[in-house]
Amino acid sequence: MDQYTQILTRMSDVLTPDDDQYEDKLLEIAAVFRSFSQALTSFLCAKGFHGNADHIDEKVAFLKDKFKAAEIPAPRNMKKWFSEEKGISSDTAYQICFAFHLGVEGTRDFFRRVYFERAFDCHSITEAVYYYCMRNGLPYSDALEILSRMPKVKITGIKTTQEILYTGTIIEFIDGAKSADELVVYISDHIEQFGYNQATATKHIRELWTELSCAGGLAYQEGLLLDKSFNFNLGEDTNQDDAYTIVTEKEDSTWRILAQIVGLDRRQTTQLGTNRTLKPLLENNALLPSLAEASFPDRNGIELIIRGKHMSHERIRKAMILLEFYTYWANVSVTHNDARWESTEEDAERCIDKINRYLMEAGYPELYPGNPYDWIFLWAVKDVNPLLTFREHMQALYAYKSSEQT
């Protein structure tokens, strides 16, 4: 673990929603997370940049030299990466990896620590070619030449009736391919299977959602315990709008299930329910770094995933993390018939291991404390009741945003 993640881990060790200075500490933690430009600067220093890390022109010149040496046209507006926190496309991220000769594992690490995304979704023809070239030590120019010979693909999403070609199968083929010609023929023969992505993750999320959302399912069972432990004990003088939102026994709406998962009370669920989105709660919230807010699981995203639509890596990865986290701890509550059941360190380790296992099976990077979205869950499991702690965190985001608007 590097110094950056050590600092974030130490800060998470002493943070609790019961702290009188909880909001102040969240603001302090949010300021520690690296932006893309900061992460890229750290990467450049690790790769031989010895100039002034605060001097943008020197960093841009270093990057240009690397691109020139690798015979890759330098991207435009590189200064804005540092001066305006301008993000980059995944294709530009791959160009950087080619320029620095990172290879397959180095590229995966760059995407995880710097770009905060998944590398090598080989259901993308472009990324399959990049994987093939990096695995075989071929330059970026070869990747462009191979791509020029590839057929066009129509993005269709996953159809329930079609046979699924999983990414792992594609990677196995590429690992054994003896020439670029073999790769071109393989993709041409399976071109319809390159019209969708995230097949493994989509299948798993569908299974999780079915378990928790069906009539009398996990969300309903956990909701009964939540209701019993908190809502029934509010007292006659308490505003019932402050009670947790609880789903019905029949299969409920995606929005209402999500509201229970994140711990919205009935008033908040109604207020946000006009558009059935968490966006007003999360957008430009100083307690939540922008990298955590981007692609945060929402009602629309979950419904699109269930329907098999073509989705971004990060949107699906974040949904998988949230649903794995929720189903794990909801099952713990239901098993012990107690929404206040206190977990152990072994419970926390099993939860994280389970999340990481499914992330890796789907081709995503493991939870990384330097990623502000991942950090929320790595922090929450340290508490004796991780699900309630996560919900209290979401309530803190809501309260802070509400206070800014008054």
mmCIF file of N, CA and C in Angstrom, residues 159-203:
data_model
loop_
_atom_site.group_PDB
_atom_site.id
_atom_site.type_symbol
_atom_site.label_atom_id
_atom_site.label_comp_id
_atom_site.label_asym_id
_atom_site.label_seq_id
_atom_site.Cartn_x
_atom_site.Cartn_y
_atom_site.Cartn_z
ATOM 1 N N LYS A 159 -29.324 -9.512 -25.719
ATOM 2 C CA LYS A 159 -30.655 -10.064 -25.954
ATOM 3 C C LYS A 159 -30.803 -11.343 -25.135
ATOM 4 N N THR A 160 -31.951 -11.499 -24.507
ATOM 5 C CA THR A 160 -32.145 -12.649 -23.621
ATOM 6 C C THR A 160 -32.130 -13.973 -24.370
ATOM 7 N N THR A 161 -32.385 -13.936 -25.681
ATOM 8 C CA THR A 161 -32.475 -15.184 -26.449
ATOM 9 C C THR A 161 -31.157 -15.592 -27.100
ATOM 10 N N GLN A 162 -30.165 -14.697 -27.100
ATOM 11 C CA GLN A 162 -28.940 -15.012 -27.822
ATOM 12 C C GLN A 162 -27.917 -15.728 -26.935
ATOM 13 N N GLU A 163 -27.049 -16.483 -27.592
ATOM 14 C CA GLU A 163 -25.959 -17.146 -26.885
ATOM 15 C C GLU A 163 -24.909 -16.104 -26.530
ATOM 16 N N ILE A 164 -24.471 -16.117 -25.268
ATOM 17 C CA ILE A 164 -23.545 -15.101 -24.783
ATOM 18 C C ILE A 164 -22.099 -15.550 -24.987
ATOM 19 N N LEU A 165 -21.303 -14.646 -25.557
ATOM 20 C CA LEU A 165 -19.863 -14.857 -25.661
ATOM 21 C C LEU A 165 -19.228 -14.010 -24.556
ATOM 22 N N TYR A 166 -18.714 -14.672 -23.522
ATOM 23 C CA TYR A 166 -18.192 -13.943 -22.376
ATOM 24 C C TYR A 166 -16.781 -13.416 -22.645
ATOM 25 N N THR A 167 -16.469 -12.315 -21.963
ATOM 26 C CA THR A 167 -15.170 -11.676 -22.153
ATOM 27 C C THR A 167 -14.023 -12.638 -21.871
ATOM 28 N N GLY A 168 -14.186 -13.482 -20.845
ATOM 29 C CA GLY A 168 -13.131 -14.439 -20.515
ATOM 30 C C GLY A 168 -12.812 -15.368 -21.681
ATOM 31 N N THR A 169 -13.839 -15.745 -22.430
ATOM 32 C CA THR A 169 -13.633 -16.610 -23.599
ATOM 33 C C THR A 169 -12.852 -15.874 -24.680
ATOM 34 N N ILE A 170 -13.185 -14.595 -24.862
ATOM 35 C CA ILE A 170 -12.468 -13.786 -25.858
ATOM 36 C C ILE A 170 -10.998 -13.657 -25.466
ATOM 37 N N ILE A 171 -10.751 -13.393 -24.183
ATOM 38 C CA ILE A 171 -9.367 -13.237 -23.719
ATOM 39 C C ILE A 171 -8.592 -14.543 -23.882
ATOM 40 N N GLU A 172 -9.237 -15.654 -23.600
ATOM 41 C CA GLU A 172 -8.576 -16.950 -23.790
ATOM 42 C C GLU A 172 -8.149 -17.132 -25.241
ATOM 43 N N PHE A 173 -9.017 -16.739 -26.167
ATOM 44 C CA PHE A 173 -8.653 -16.848 -27.581
ATOM 45 C C PHE A 173 -7.464 -15.945 -27.907
ATOM 46 N N ILE A 174 -7.546 -14.691 -27.437
ATOM 47 C CA ILE A 174 -6.464 -13.744 -27.742
ATOM 48 C C ILE A 174 -5.146 -14.231 -27.159
ATOM 49 N N ASP A 175 -5.195 -14.787 -25.963
ATOM 50 C CA ASP A 175 -3.967 -15.291 -25.340
ATOM 51 C C ASP A 175 -3.320 -16.387 -26.190
ATOM 52 N N GLY A 176 -4.133 -17.128 -26.927
ATOM 53 C CA GLY A 176 -3.584 -18.210 -27.737
ATOM 54 C C GLY A 176 -3.415 -17.870 -29.196
ATOM 55 N N ALA A 177 -3.859 -16.676 -29.606
ATOM 56 C CA ALA A 177 -3.767 -16.291 -31.015
ATOM 57 C C ALA A 177 -2.312 -16.145 -31.444
ATOM 58 N N LYS A 178 -1.981 -16.715 -32.582
ATOM 59 C CA LYS A 178 -0.596 -16.697 -33.073
ATOM 60 C C LYS A 178 -0.328 -15.566 -34.054
ATOM 61 N N SER A 179 -1.388 -14.889 -34.499
ATOM 62 C CA SER A 179 -1.186 -13.788 -35.438
ATOM 63 C C SER A 179 -2.373 -12.840 -35.388
ATOM 64 N N ALA A 180 -2.145 -11.634 -35.901
ATOM 65 C CA ALA A 180 -3.233 -10.661 -35.983
ATOM 66 C C ALA A 180 -4.306 -11.147 -36.942
ATOM 67 N N ASP A 181 -3.900 -11.885 -37.972
ATOM 68 C CA ASP A 181 -4.881 -12.416 -38.927
ATOM 69 C C ASP A 181 -5.891 -13.312 -38.216
ATOM 70 N N GLU A 182 -5.424 -14.140 -37.282
ATOM 71 C CA GLU A 182 -6.322 -15.004 -36.527
ATOM 72 C C GLU A 182 -7.332 -14.175 -35.742
ATOM 73 N N LEU A 183 -6.866 -13.078 -35.156
ATOM 74 C CA LEU A 183 -7.743 -12.220 -34.372
ATOM 75 C C LEU A 183 -8.801 -11.579 -35.262
ATOM 76 N N VAL A 184 -8.418 -11.101 -36.434
ATOM 77 C CA VAL A 184 -9.367 -10.485 -37.354
ATOM 78 C C VAL A 184 -10.445 -11.487 -37.769
ATOM 79 N N VAL A 185 -10.033 -12.712 -38.091
ATOM 80 C CA VAL A 185 -10.988 -13.744 -38.497
ATOM 81 C C VAL A 185 -11.934 -14.080 -37.340
ATOM 82 N N TYR A 186 -11.403 -14.210 -36.129
ATOM 83 C CA TYR A 186 -12.203 -14.570 -34.962
ATOM 84 C C TYR A 186 -13.275 -13.513 -34.703
ATOM 85 N N ILE A 187 -12.881 -12.254 -34.709
ATOM 86 C CA ILE A 187 -13.846 -11.186 -34.446
ATOM 87 C C ILE A 187 -14.876 -11.100 -35.574
ATOM 88 N N SER A 188 -14.439 -11.283 -36.806
ATOM 89 C CA SER A 188 -15.364 -11.257 -37.941
ATOM 90 C C SER A 188 -16.400 -12.371 -37.827
ATOM 91 N N ASP A 189 -15.957 -13.539 -37.380
ATOM 92 C CA ASP A 189 -16.863 -14.685 -37.247
ATOM 93 C C ASP A 189 -17.853 -14.512 -36.096
ATOM 94 N N HIS A 190 -17.501 -13.681 -35.110
ATOM 95 C CA HIS A 190 -18.356 -13.490 -33.928
ATOM 96 C C HIS A 190 -18.835 -12.043 -33.813
ATOM 97 N N ILE A 191 -18.955 -11.345 -34.927
ATOM 98 C CA ILE A 191 -19.204 -9.909 -34.880
ATOM 99 C C ILE A 191 -20.484 -9.550 -34.120
ATOM 100 N N GLU A 192 -21.519 -10.389 -34.173
ATOM 101 C CA GLU A 192 -22.764 -10.076 -33.467
ATOM 102 C C GLU A 192 -22.558 -10.077 -31.951
ATOM 103 N N GLN A 193 -21.607 -10.893 -31.473
ATOM 104 C CA GLN A 193 -21.346 -10.956 -30.033
ATOM 105 C C GLN A 193 -20.502 -9.776 -29.541
ATOM 106 N N PHE A 194 -20.071 -8.910 -30.461
ATOM 107 C CA PHE A 194 -19.339 -7.713 -30.059
ATOM 108 C C PHE A 194 -20.254 -6.490 -30.026
ATOM 109 N N GLY A 195 -21.569 -6.732 -30.105
ATOM 110 C CA GLY A 195 -22.534 -5.641 -30.043
ATOM 111 C C GLY A 195 -23.023 -5.357 -28.637
ATOM 112 N N TYR A 196 -22.498 -6.094 -27.650
ATOM 113 C CA TYR A 196 -22.854 -5.858 -26.250
ATOM 114 C C TYR A 196 -21.597 -5.949 -25.407
ATOM 115 N N ASN A 197 -21.713 -5.583 -24.151
ATOM 116 C CA ASN A 197 -20.563 -5.681 -23.242
ATOM 117 C C ASN A 197 -21.045 -6.057 -21.850
ATOM 118 N N GLN A 198 -20.117 -6.287 -20.958
ATOM 119 C CA GLN A 198 -20.390 -6.541 -19.536
ATOM 120 C C GLN A 198 -21.350 -7.707 -19.317
ATOM 121 N N ALA A 199 -21.213 -8.782 -20.105
ATOM 122 C CA ALA A 199 -22.165 -9.893 -20.005
ATOM 123 C C ALA A 199 -22.117 -10.568 -18.636
ATOM 124 N N THR A 200 -20.919 -10.830 -18.115
ATOM 125 C CA THR A 200 -20.789 -11.481 -16.814
ATOM 126 C C THR A 200 -21.368 -10.616 -15.704
ATOM 127 N N ALA A 201 -21.028 -9.320 -15.731
ATOM 128 C CA ALA A 201 -21.520 -8.406 -14.700
ATOM 129 C C ALA A 201 -23.036 -8.248 -14.786
ATOM 130 N N THR A 202 -23.553 -8.136 -15.997
ATOM 131 C CA THR A 202 -24.994 -7.985 -16.171
ATOM 132 C C THR A 202 -25.738 -9.197 -15.624
ATOM 133 N N LYS A 203 -25.247 -10.379 -15.932
ATOM 134 C CA LYS A 203 -25.872 -11.613 -15.439
ATOM 135 C C LYS A 203 -25.880 -11.636 -13.913
#
